[in-house]
CSV table of C-alpha atoms and ligand atoms in Angstrom, one decimal:
chain,number,residue,atom,x,y,z
T,1,MET,CA,-5.9,13.9,-26.9
T,2,ALA,CA,-8.9,11.5,-26.5
T,3,SER,CA,-12.3,12.4,-27.8
T,4,PRO,CA,-15.1,13.4,-25.3
T,5,GLU,CA,-16.7,10.0,-25.8
T,6,VAL,CA,-13.5,8.2,-24.8
T,7,GLU,CA,-13.1,10.6,-21.9
T,8,ASP,CA,-16.5,9.6,-20.7
T,9,ILE,CA,-15.9,5.9,-21.0
T,10,PHE,CA,-12.6,6.4,-19.2
T,11,ALA,CA,-14.3,8.2,-16.4
T,12,ASP,CA,-16.8,5.3,-16.0
T,13,ILE,CA,-13.9,2.8,-16.0
T,14,LEU,CA,-12.2,4.7,-13.2
T,15,GLU,CA,-15.3,4.9,-11.1
T,16,ARG,CA,-15.9,1.2,-11.6
T,17,ALA,CA,-12.3,0.3,-10.8
T,18,LYS,CA,-12.5,2.3,-7.6
T,19,ALA,CA,-15.6,0.4,-6.6
T,20,LEU,CA,-14.1,-3.0,-7.4
T,21,ASP,CA,-11.0,-2.4,-5.3
T,22,PRO,CA,-11.7,0.3,-2.7
T,23,ALA,CA,-8.5,-0.4,-0.8
T,24,ASN,CA,-6.4,0.7,-3.7
T,25,SER,CA,-8.5,3.6,-5.0
T,26,ARG,CA,-6.8,7.0,-4.8
T,27,LYS,CA,-7.9,10.6,-5.4
T,28,TRP,CA,-5.1,11.1,-7.9
T,29,PHE,CA,-6.8,8.7,-10.2
T,30,ASP,CA,-8.6,11.8,-11.4
T,31,ASN,CA,-5.3,13.0,-12.8
T,32,LEU,CA,-4.8,10.0,-15.1
T,33,VAL,CA,-5.4,10.5,-18.8
T,34,VAL,CA,-6.3,8.2,-21.7
T,35,LEU,CA,-3.4,8.1,-24.2
T,36,HIS,CA,-5.0,5.6,-26.5
T,37,PHE,CA,-8.2,3.7,-26.6
T,38,ASP,CA,-9.5,1.6,-29.5
T,39,GLY,CA,-12.0,-0.7,-27.7
T,40,GLY,CA,-9.5,-3.5,-27.2
T,41,SER,CA,-6.5,-1.8,-25.8
T,42,LEU,CA,-6.2,1.0,-23.4
T,43,ARG,CA,-3.1,3.1,-22.6
T,44,ILE,CA,-3.2,5.3,-19.5
T,45,GLY,CA,-0.9,8.2,-18.8
T,46,CYS,CA,0.3,8.7,-15.2
T,47,PRO,CA,2.0,11.5,-13.4
T,48,ASP,CA,5.3,9.8,-12.7
T,49,GLU,CA,7.1,6.5,-12.2
T,50,ALA,CA,5.8,6.1,-8.6
T,51,THR,CA,2.2,6.2,-9.8
T,52,VAL,CA,2.9,3.8,-12.7
T,53,GLN,CA,4.5,1.3,-10.2
T,54,PHE,CA,1.6,1.6,-7.8
T,55,LEU,CA,-1.0,1.0,-10.6
T,56,GLN,CA,1.0,-1.9,-12.1
T,57,GLU,CA,1.4,-3.6,-8.7
T,58,ASN,CA,-2.0,-3.0,-7.2
T,59,CYS,CA,-4.6,-2.0,-9.7
T,60,LYS,CA,-4.0,-3.7,-13.0
T,61,GLY,CA,-6.5,-6.4,-12.4
T,62,SER,CA,-9.3,-4.1,-11.2
T,63,PHE,CA,-8.7,-1.7,-14.1
T,64,ILE,CA,-8.9,-4.5,-16.7
T,65,HIS,CA,-11.9,-5.9,-15.0
T,66,ALA,CA,-13.6,-2.5,-14.9
T,67,ALA,CA,-12.7,-1.8,-18.6
T,68,GLN,CA,-14.2,-5.1,-19.6
T,69,GLN,CA,-17.4,-4.6,-17.6
T,70,ILE,CA,-17.9,-1.1,-19.1
T,71,THR,CA,-17.0,-1.9,-22.7
T,72,GLY,CA,-18.1,-5.5,-22.9
T,73,HIS,CA,-14.8,-6.4,-24.6
T,74,LEU,CA,-11.6,-8.0,-23.6
T,75,VAL,CA,-9.2,-5.1,-23.0
T,76,THR,CA,-5.4,-5.0,-22.7
T,77,LEU,CA,-4.0,-2.3,-20.5
T,78,GLU,CA,-0.8,-0.4,-20.2
T,79,PHE,CA,0.4,2.4,-17.9
T,80,GLY,CA,3.1,4.9,-18.8
T,81,VAL,CA,4.3,8.3,-17.6
T,82,ASP,CA,2.8,11.2,-19.5
T,83,ALA,CA,3.3,15.0,-19.1
T,84,HIS,CA,-0.5,15.6,-19.3
T,85,ALA,CA,-1.1,13.7,-16.1
T,86,LYS,CA,-0.1,16.2,-13.5
T,87,ILE,CA,-0.1,15.6,-9.8
T,88,ASP,CA,-1.2,18.4,-7.4
T,89,SER,CA,2.0,18.6,-5.5
T,90,GLY,CA,3.8,19.8,-8.6
T,91,ASP,CA,6.7,18.2,-10.4
T,92,ARG,CA,8.1,15.0,-9.1
T,93,ARG,CA,11.4,14.2,-10.6
T,94,TYR,CA,12.3,10.6,-10.8
T,95,GLN,CA,15.6,8.8,-10.8
T,96,PRO,CA,15.3,5.5,-12.7
T,97,GLY,CA,15.4,2.5,-10.4
T,98,LEU,CA,14.1,4.3,-7.2
T,99,LYS,CA,11.1,2.4,-5.9
T,100,LEU,CA,8.8,4.9,-4.2
T,101,HIS,CA,5.3,4.7,-3.0
T,102,PRO,CA,3.2,7.6,-4.4
T,103,ASP,CA,1.4,8.1,-1.1
T,104,TYR,CA,4.5,8.4,1.0
T,105,THR,CA,5.1,12.2,0.6
T,106,PHE,CA,5.6,14.9,3.2
T,107,ASP,CA,2.2,16.3,2.1
T,108,ASN,CA,0.6,13.1,3.2
T,109,PHE,CA,2.4,12.8,6.5
T,110,VAL,CA,0.6,14.1,9.6
T,111,VAL,CA,2.9,15.7,12.2
T,112,GLY,CA,2.2,15.4,15.9
T,113,PRO,CA,4.1,15.3,19.1
T,114,SER,CA,5.1,11.6,18.5
T,115,ASN,CA,7.0,12.2,15.3
T,116,ARG,CA,7.7,16.0,15.2
T,117,LEU,CA,11.4,15.7,15.6
T,118,ALA,CA,11.8,12.9,13.1
T,119,HIS,CA,9.7,14.8,10.6
T,120,ALA,CA,11.6,18.1,11.1
T,121,SER,CA,15.0,16.3,10.7
T,122,CYS,CA,13.8,14.6,7.5
T,123,ILE,CA,12.7,17.9,6.0
T,124,ALA,CA,16.1,19.5,6.9
T,125,VAL,CA,18.0,16.6,5.5
T,126,SER,CA,16.0,16.5,2.2
T,127,GLN,CA,16.6,20.2,1.7
T,128,SER,CA,20.4,20.0,1.9
T,129,PRO,CA,21.7,16.5,2.1
T,130,GLY,CA,25.0,16.0,3.9
T,131,ASP,CA,24.9,19.4,5.6
T,132,THR,CA,22.7,19.1,8.7
T,133,TYR,CA,22.3,15.8,10.5
T,134,ASN,CA,24.6,13.1,9.3
T,135,PRO,CA,23.8,10.3,9.7
T,136,LEU,CA,20.2,10.7,10.5
T,137,PHE,CA,18.9,7.7,12.4
T,138,ILE,CA,15.2,7.2,12.9
T,139,TYR,CA,13.8,4.4,15.1
T,140,GLY,CA,10.5,3.2,16.4
T,141,SER,CA,8.1,0.3,16.4
T,142,SER,CA,6.6,-1.1,13.3
T,143,GLY,CA,3.9,0.8,11.5
T,144,LEU,CA,4.7,4.3,12.9
T,145,GLY,CA,5.8,5.9,9.7
T,146,LYS,CA,9.6,5.4,9.3
T,147,THR,CA,9.4,4.0,5.8
T,148,HIS,CA,6.9,6.7,4.9
T,149,LEU,CA,9.4,9.4,6.0
T,150,LEU,CA,12.3,7.9,4.1
T,151,HIS,CA,10.2,7.8,0.9
T,152,ALA,CA,9.2,11.5,1.5
T,153,VAL,CA,12.9,12.4,1.8
T,154,CYS,CA,13.6,10.8,-1.6
T,155,PHE,CA,10.8,12.6,-3.3
T,156,GLU,CA,11.8,16.0,-1.8
T,157,ALA,CA,15.5,15.6,-2.4
T,158,GLN,CA,14.9,14.7,-6.0
T,159,ARG,CA,12.6,17.7,-6.4
T,160,ARG,CA,15.1,20.1,-4.9
T,161,LEU,CA,18.4,18.8,-6.3
T,162,ASN,CA,18.3,18.0,-10.0
T,163,ASN,CA,21.1,15.7,-10.3
T,164,ALA,CA,21.5,14.2,-6.8
T,165,VAL,CA,22.0,10.5,-7.0
T,166,ILE,CA,20.1,8.7,-4.3
T,167,GLN,CA,20.3,5.1,-3.3
T,168,PHE,CA,17.3,4.0,-1.3
T,169,LEU,CA,16.7,0.4,-0.3
T,170,ASN,CA,15.7,-1.9,2.4
T,171,CYS,CA,18.5,-3.3,4.4
T,172,GLU,CA,17.6,-6.8,3.4
T,173,ASP,CA,18.1,-5.8,-0.2
T,174,PHE,CA,21.5,-4.3,0.7
T,175,VAL,CA,22.5,-7.6,2.3
T,176,ASN,CA,21.2,-9.7,-0.6
T,177,ARG,CA,22.9,-7.6,-3.2
T,178,PHE,CA,26.1,-7.8,-1.2
T,179,ILE,CA,25.9,-11.6,-1.1
T,180,ARG,CA,25.2,-11.7,-4.8
T,181,ALA,CA,28.1,-9.5,-5.6
T,182,ILE,CA,30.4,-11.8,-3.7
T,183,GLU,CA,29.0,-14.8,-5.4
T,184,GLU,CA,29.5,-13.2,-8.8
T,185,GLY,CA,32.9,-11.9,-8.0
T,186,ASN,CA,31.8,-8.4,-8.5
T,187,LEU,CA,32.5,-6.7,-5.2
T,188,SER,CA,34.0,-3.6,-6.8
T,189,GLY,CA,30.8,-3.1,-8.9
T,190,PHE,CA,28.8,-3.3,-5.7
T,191,GLN,CA,31.1,-0.9,-3.8
T,192,SER,CA,31.1,1.7,-6.5
T,193,GLN,CA,27.3,1.6,-6.7
T,194,PHE,CA,27.0,2.4,-3.0
T,195,ARG,CA,30.0,4.6,-2.3
T,196,THR,CA,29.5,7.1,-5.1
T,197,VAL,CA,26.0,8.3,-4.3
T,198,ASP,CA,24.9,11.7,-2.8
T,199,ALA,CA,22.6,10.1,-0.3
T,200,LEU,CA,22.3,6.5,0.9
T,201,ILE,CA,19.0,5.7,2.6
T,202,ILE,CA,18.6,2.3,4.2
T,203,ASP,CA,15.4,1.1,5.8
T,204,ASP,CA,15.3,-1.4,8.7
T,205,VAL,CA,19.0,-1.7,9.5
T,206,GLN,CA,18.2,-4.0,12.3
T,207,PHE,CA,18.4,-6.6,9.6
T,208,LEU,CA,22.2,-6.3,9.9
T,209,ARG,CA,22.2,-8.1,13.2
T,210,GLU,CA,24.2,-11.2,13.3
T,211,ARG,CA,25.4,-10.6,9.7
T,212,GLU,CA,29.1,-9.8,10.5
T,213,HIS,CA,30.3,-9.9,6.9
T,214,SER,CA,27.6,-7.4,5.8
T,215,GLN,CA,28.3,-5.2,8.8
T,216,GLU,CA,31.9,-5.0,7.8
T,217,GLU,CA,31.0,-4.0,4.3
T,218,PHE,CA,28.4,-1.5,5.6
T,219,PHE,CA,31.1,0.0,7.9
T,220,HIS,CA,33.3,0.7,4.9
T,221,THR,CA,30.5,2.1,2.8
T,222,PHE,CA,29.5,4.3,5.7
T,223,ASN,CA,33.0,5.7,6.1
T,224,ALA,CA,33.5,6.3,2.4
T,225,LEU,CA,30.2,8.3,2.2
T,226,TYR,CA,30.7,10.1,5.5
T,227,ASN,CA,34.2,11.2,4.7
T,228,ASN,CA,32.9,12.7,1.4
T,229,GLY,CA,30.2,14.6,3.2
T,230,LYS,CA,27.4,12.5,1.6
T,231,GLN,CA,24.1,12.0,3.4
T,232,ILE,CA,23.3,8.8,5.2
T,233,ILE,CA,19.8,8.1,6.6
T,234,LEU,CA,18.9,5.0,8.5
T,235,SER,CA,15.8,3.5,10.1
T,236,ALA,CA,15.5,0.7,12.5
T,237,ASP,CA,13.0,-0.8,15.0
T,238,SER,CA,15.2,0.1,18.0
T,239,ALA,CA,18.0,2.5,19.0
T,240,PRO,CA,21.5,1.7,17.6
T,241,GLY,CA,22.7,0.4,21.0
T,242,LYS,CA,19.7,-1.9,21.3
T,243,ILE,CA,20.1,-3.8,18.0
T,244,PRO,CA,21.3,-7.2,19.0
T,245,SER,CA,24.9,-8.1,18.1
T,246,LEU,CA,25.5,-4.9,16.1
T,247,GLU,CA,29.2,-4.1,16.2
T,248,GLU,CA,30.3,-1.4,18.6
T,249,ARG,CA,31.9,0.6,15.8
T,250,LEU,CA,28.6,0.8,13.9
T,251,ILE,CA,26.7,1.7,17.0
T,252,SER,CA,29.0,4.6,17.6
T,253,ARG,CA,28.9,5.8,14.0
T,254,PHE,CA,25.1,5.5,13.8
T,255,SER,CA,25.0,7.9,16.8
T,256,TRP,CA,27.4,10.5,15.4
T,257,GLY,CA,24.6,12.6,13.8
T,258,LEU,CA,21.0,12.8,15.1
T,259,VAL,CA,19.2,9.8,16.6
T,260,THR,CA,15.5,10.4,16.8
T,261,ARG,CA,12.6,8.2,17.9
T,262,ILE,CA,9.0,8.0,16.7
T,263,ASP,CA,6.4,7.1,19.3
T,264,SER,CA,2.9,5.9,19.0
T,265,PRO,CA,0.6,8.7,17.9
T,266,SER,CA,-1.8,10.5,20.3
T,267,TYR,CA,-5.5,10.3,19.8
T,268,GLU,CA,-5.6,13.7,18.0
T,269,THR,CA,-2.8,12.6,15.7
T,270,ARG,CA,-4.6,9.4,14.9
T,271,VAL,CA,-7.8,11.3,14.0
T,272,ALA,CA,-5.8,13.5,11.7
T,273,ILE,CA,-4.1,10.5,10.1
T,274,VAL,CA,-7.5,8.8,9.4
T,275,GLN,CA,-8.7,12.1,7.8
T,276,LYS,CA,-5.6,12.3,5.7
T,277,LYS,CA,-5.8,8.7,4.6
T,278,ALA,CA,-9.5,9.2,3.7
T,279,HIS,CA,-8.5,12.3,1.7
T,280,VAL,CA,-5.8,10.5,-0.2
T,281,ARG,CA,-8.5,7.9,-1.2
T,282,GLY,CA,-10.9,10.7,-2.2
T,283,LEU,CA,-13.3,9.8,0.6
T,284,ASN,CA,-15.2,12.1,2.9
T,285,ILE,CA,-15.3,11.0,6.5
T,286,SER,CA,-16.9,13.0,9.3
T,287,ASP,CA,-15.0,14.0,12.4
T,288,GLU,CA,-17.2,11.6,14.3
T,289,ILE,CA,-16.2,8.6,12.3
T,290,ALA,CA,-12.5,9.5,12.2
T,291,GLY,CA,-12.7,9.8,16.0
T,292,TYR,CA,-14.5,6.5,16.3
T,293,ILE,CA,-11.8,4.7,14.2
T,294,ALA,CA,-9.0,6.5,16.1
T,295,HIS,CA,-10.6,5.4,19.4
T,296,LYS,CA,-10.9,1.7,18.3
T,297,VAL,CA,-7.4,1.4,16.8
T,298,GLN,CA,-4.7,2.6,19.0
T,299,ALA,CA,-1.3,1.0,18.4
T,300,ASN,CA,-0.4,0.8,14.8
T,301,ILE,CA,-1.1,3.2,12.0
T,302,ARG,CA,-1.2,0.4,9.4
T,303,GLU,CA,-4.2,-0.9,11.3
T,304,LEU,CA,-5.9,2.5,11.2
T,305,GLU,CA,-5.7,2.3,7.5
T,306,GLY,CA,-7.0,-1.3,7.5
T,307,ALA,CA,-10.0,-0.2,9.5
T,308,LEU,CA,-10.7,2.6,7.1
T,309,THR,CA,-10.5,0.2,4.2
T,310,THR,CA,-12.9,-2.2,5.9
T,311,ILE,CA,-15.4,0.5,6.5
T,312,TYR,CA,-15.1,1.7,2.9
T,313,ALA,CA,-15.4,-1.9,1.6
T,314,VAL,CA,-18.5,-2.6,3.6
T,315,ALA,CA,-20.0,0.8,2.5
T,316,THR,CA,-19.4,-0.1,-1.2
T,317,THR,CA,-20.6,-3.6,-0.9
T,318,THR,CA,-23.8,-2.7,1.0
T,319,ARG,CA,-24.3,0.5,-1.1
T,320,HIS,CA,-24.7,2.4,2.1
T,321,GLU,CA,-23.3,5.8,3.0
T,322,ILE,CA,-20.6,5.8,5.6
T,323,ASP,CA,-22.2,6.7,8.9
T,324,LEU,CA,-21.4,5.9,12.5
T,325,GLU,CA,-23.6,2.8,12.6
T,326,LEU,CA,-22.0,1.4,9.5
T,327,ALA,CA,-18.5,2.1,10.9
T,328,GLN,CA,-19.5,0.3,14.1
T,329,THR,CA,-20.9,-2.7,12.3
T,330,ALA,CA,-17.9,-2.9,10.0
T,331,LEU,CA,-15.3,-2.8,12.9
T,332,ASP,CA,-17.1,-4.6,15.6
T,333,GLY,CA,-15.9,-8.1,16.0
T,334,GLN,CA,-13.0,-7.3,13.7
T,335,ILE,CA,-10.8,-5.2,15.8
T,336,GLU,CA,-12.0,-6.3,19.2
T,337,ALA,CA,-11.2,-9.8,18.3
T,338,GLY,CA,-7.6,-8.9,17.8
T,339,SER,CA,-7.9,-7.2,14.5
T,340,LYS,CA,-8.3,-10.4,12.5
T,341,HIS,CA,-9.4,-9.9,8.9
T,342,ILE,CA,-12.2,-11.5,7.2
T,343,SER,CA,-11.1,-14.7,5.5
T,344,ILE,CA,-12.6,-16.5,2.5
T,345,SER,CA,-13.6,-19.3,4.9
T,346,ASP,CA,-15.6,-16.9,7.0
T,347,ILE,CA,-17.5,-15.9,3.9
T,348,ALA,CA,-17.9,-19.4,2.6
T,349,GLU,CA,-19.3,-20.4,6.0
T,350,VAL,CA,-22.0,-17.7,6.0
T,351,VAL,CA,-22.9,-18.4,2.3
T,352,THR,CA,-23.1,-22.2,2.6
T,353,ARG,CA,-25.3,-21.8,5.8
T,354,HIS,CA,-27.6,-19.4,4.1
T,355,PHE,CA,-28.1,-21.6,0.9
T,356,ASP,CA,-27.9,-24.8,2.8
T,357,VAL,CA,-25.1,-26.3,0.6
T,358,ARG,CA,-21.8,-27.7,1.5
T,359,LEU,CA,-18.4,-26.2,1.0
T,360,ALA,CA,-17.5,-29.3,-1.1
T,361,ASP,CA,-20.4,-28.4,-3.4
T,362,LEU,CA,-19.0,-24.9,-4.0
T,363,GLN,CA,-15.6,-26.4,-4.7
T,364,SER,CA,-17.0,-29.1,-7.0
T,365,LYS,CA,-17.4,-29.0,-10.7
T,366,ARG,CA,-21.2,-29.0,-10.4
T,367,ARG,CA,-22.9,-26.3,-12.5
T,368,SER,CA,-26.5,-26.5,-11.4
T,369,GLN,CA,-28.1,-23.2,-10.6
T,370,SER,CA,-28.5,-24.1,-6.9
T,371,ILE,CA,-24.7,-24.4,-6.6
T,372,THR,CA,-23.5,-21.9,-9.2
T,373,GLU,CA,-25.3,-18.9,-7.6
T,374,PRO,CA,-23.9,-19.4,-4.1
T,375,ARG,CA,-20.5,-20.0,-5.5
T,376,GLN,CA,-20.6,-16.8,-7.5
T,377,ILE,CA,-21.9,-14.9,-4.5
T,378,CYS,CA,-19.1,-16.3,-2.5
T,379,MET,CA,-16.6,-15.1,-5.1
T,380,TYR,CA,-18.2,-11.6,-5.2
T,381,LEU,CA,-18.1,-11.2,-1.5
T,382,ALA,CA,-14.6,-12.5,-1.2
T,383,ARG,CA,-13.5,-10.0,-3.8
T,384,ASN,CA,-15.2,-7.1,-2.0
T,385,LEU,CA,-14.5,-8.0,1.6
T,386,THR,CA,-11.0,-9.4,1.5
T,387,ARG,CA,-7.7,-8.5,-0.1
T,388,HIS,CA,-7.3,-11.8,-1.8
T,389,SER,CA,-6.5,-11.8,-5.5
T,390,LEU,CA,-8.8,-13.3,-8.2
T,391,GLU,CA,-6.4,-16.2,-8.4
T,392,GLU,CA,-6.5,-16.9,-4.7
T,393,ILE,CA,-10.3,-16.7,-4.6
T,394,GLY,CA,-10.5,-19.1,-7.5
T,395,GLY,CA,-8.1,-21.4,-5.9
T,396,HIS,CA,-10.1,-21.5,-2.7
T,397,LEU,CA,-13.3,-22.3,-4.6
T,398,GLY,CA,-12.2,-25.5,-6.4
T,399,GLY,CA,-9.2,-24.3,-8.3
T,400,ARG,CA,-11.1,-22.0,-10.7
T,401,ASP,CA,-9.1,-19.6,-12.7
T,402,HIS,CA,-9.2,-15.8,-12.4
T,403,THR,CA,-11.4,-15.2,-15.4
T,404,THR,CA,-14.1,-17.3,-13.8
T,405,VAL,CA,-14.0,-15.2,-10.6
T,406,MET,CA,-14.0,-12.0,-12.7
T,407,HIS,CA,-17.1,-13.2,-14.5
T,408,ALA,CA,-18.8,-14.1,-11.3
T,409,CYS,CA,-18.1,-10.7,-9.8
T,410,SER,CA,-19.4,-8.8,-12.7
T,411,LYS,CA,-22.5,-11.0,-12.9
T,412,ILE,CA,-23.4,-10.6,-9.3
T,413,ASN,CA,-22.6,-6.9,-9.5
T,414,LYS,CA,-25.1,-6.5,-12.4
T,415,ALA,CA,-27.7,-8.6,-10.6
T,416,ARG,CA,-27.3,-6.4,-7.6
T,417,ASP,CA,-27.9,-3.3,-9.7
T,418,ASN,CA,-31.1,-4.8,-11.3
T,419,ASP,CA,-32.6,-6.8,-8.6
T,420,SER,CA,-33.5,-5.4,-5.2
T,421,LYS,CA,-33.9,-8.8,-3.7
T,422,MET,CA,-30.3,-9.7,-4.6
T,423,ASN,CA,-29.2,-6.4,-3.2
T,424,ALA,CA,-31.0,-7.1,0.1
T,425,LEU,CA,-29.5,-10.6,0.2
T,426,LEU,CA,-26.0,-9.4,-0.3
T,427,ASN,CA,-26.5,-6.8,2.4
T,428,GLU,CA,-27.7,-9.4,4.8
T,429,LEU,CA,-24.8,-11.8,4.1
T,430,THR,CA,-22.3,-9.0,4.4
T,431,LYS,CA,-23.7,-8.0,7.7
T,432,GLN,CA,-23.5,-11.6,9.0
T,433,ILE,CA,-19.9,-11.9,7.7
T,434,THR,CA,-18.6,-8.7,9.2
T,435,GLN,CA,-20.3,-9.3,12.5
T,436,ALA,CA,-19.5,-13.0,12.8
T,437,PRO,CA,-17.2,-13.7,15.7
T,438,GLN,CA,-13.8,-14.3,14.3
T,439,THR,CA,-12.0,-17.6,14.7
Z,1,ADP,P1,7.2,1.7,9.6
Z,1,ADP,O1,8.1,1.8,8.4
Z,1,ADP,O2,7.6,2.6,10.8
Z,1,ADP,O3,6.9,0.3,10.0
Z,1,ADP,P2,5.4,2.8,7.6
Z,1,ADP,O4,6.1,4.0,7.2
Z,1,ADP,O5,5.3,1.6,6.7
Z,1,ADP,O6,5.8,2.3,9.1
Z,1,ADP,O7,3.9,3.3,8.0
Z,1,ADP,C1,2.8,2.4,8.0
Z,1,ADP,C2,1.5,3.1,7.5
Z,1,ADP,O8,1.2,4.1,8.3
Z,1,ADP,C3,1.8,3.7,6.1
Z,1,ADP,O9,0.7,3.6,5.3
Z,1,ADP,C4,2.1,5.2,6.4
Z,1,ADP,O10,1.6,6.0,5.4
Z,1,ADP,C5,1.2,5.4,7.6
Z,1,ADP,N1,1.7,6.4,8.5
Z,1,ADP,C6,2.5,6.3,9.5
Z,1,ADP,N2,2.7,7.5,10.2
Z,1,ADP,C7,2.0,8.4,9.5
Z,1,ADP,C8,1.7,9.8,9.6
Z,1,ADP,N3,2.3,10.5,10.6
Z,1,ADP,N4,0.9,10.4,8.8
Z,1,ADP,C9,0.3,9.7,7.8
Z,1,ADP,N5,0.5,8.4,7.6
Z,1,ADP,C10,1.3,7.7,8.4
Z,2,MG,MG1,9.1,0.3,7.5
């Protein structure tokens, strides 16, 4: 295991990575372990394949950036599964090839009147696939938790049944793989892949509409599994009979088991979801603030999360604790104006106005101090207030590469630590950006 010094450095790196990318920081980062660290290369042990995938896809940049800031060296980074990195909810078995989001577990799902039946049926089905509701069909508008529940079923079914083979995919992938199999003349390979599983879970089956050939194939897959007592779980944005141009025989089969709807969550459920999302990110949020967010964002849970992320980002950038005033400042203008997000242009506009320079100057090759500083501030704020990647931010500011943006962020970050005037300026700019009327 790593020495205490390395443990300390690693703890600092994690803290820094969380601050660099608040939207993707998670409480379970505390369970990560250092497997190897020699100054230039860092290998991090993760609880399971789902967390490895999450980190690879969302956090690699911020981790490298954090490691370089803390150590002052170029650092290469690798994530891998390791038994020492345990997750609180116990063992999570992992079937290779399943792509699951580590947040989408039953533990992290808030149950309320709007989703109680869907949740209960998913629990039942994950405990004994094929025996209770078959097929299970869940439908509801976008952002209400269908995909989350399907992932949770996969986690739970794998935990309970050692050797169960699960196929879980989005309907679009199913259709694409079917088309590819035909092109490659390997239909039998495709069929055996889908017809021999213990559970077939397909998300967003409304994608089958107007795809007659795929519907035909799906019909036979369905029959093969159903006749063998294998579990089928489907989700869609509307009830089977309301999916346009879905064949009658599929509509009838989709309705053989249990069809259950998820509705928009009530105020109380939304408050609980905000609390849960904050908890998963390792944040403490008062009831008052959770209530405020739940009041502001009503329709879609994805937007609730977005609001929480915005508040957290503003709190980190302004180094201010999360109180009601900050929450109001962060969300005002954003959500009321149709939940638009802050763009790099919004940021550039405020920065160029403040420094009295032109956007073209920021995008030019000029390196005088009067241009370099606003440009770096612009990069820093874009990194903290938007979800754009380093590459995108560099692209917007005159086609600069990601290392330039990384350097700018770390420089401004340091300046902010050491210079109270810089800190005040960044607070003021952030306030103007987050309050600016959205275009
Ligand atoms: P859908 O597939 O219905 O469009 P998702 O499953 O992708 O929706 O959910 C969107 C976001 O909302 C996800 O981050 C998910 O975790 C969250 N979410 C939805 N319902 C709940 C819930 N009841 N408890 C916790 N999070 C939820
Ligand atoms: Mg979905």
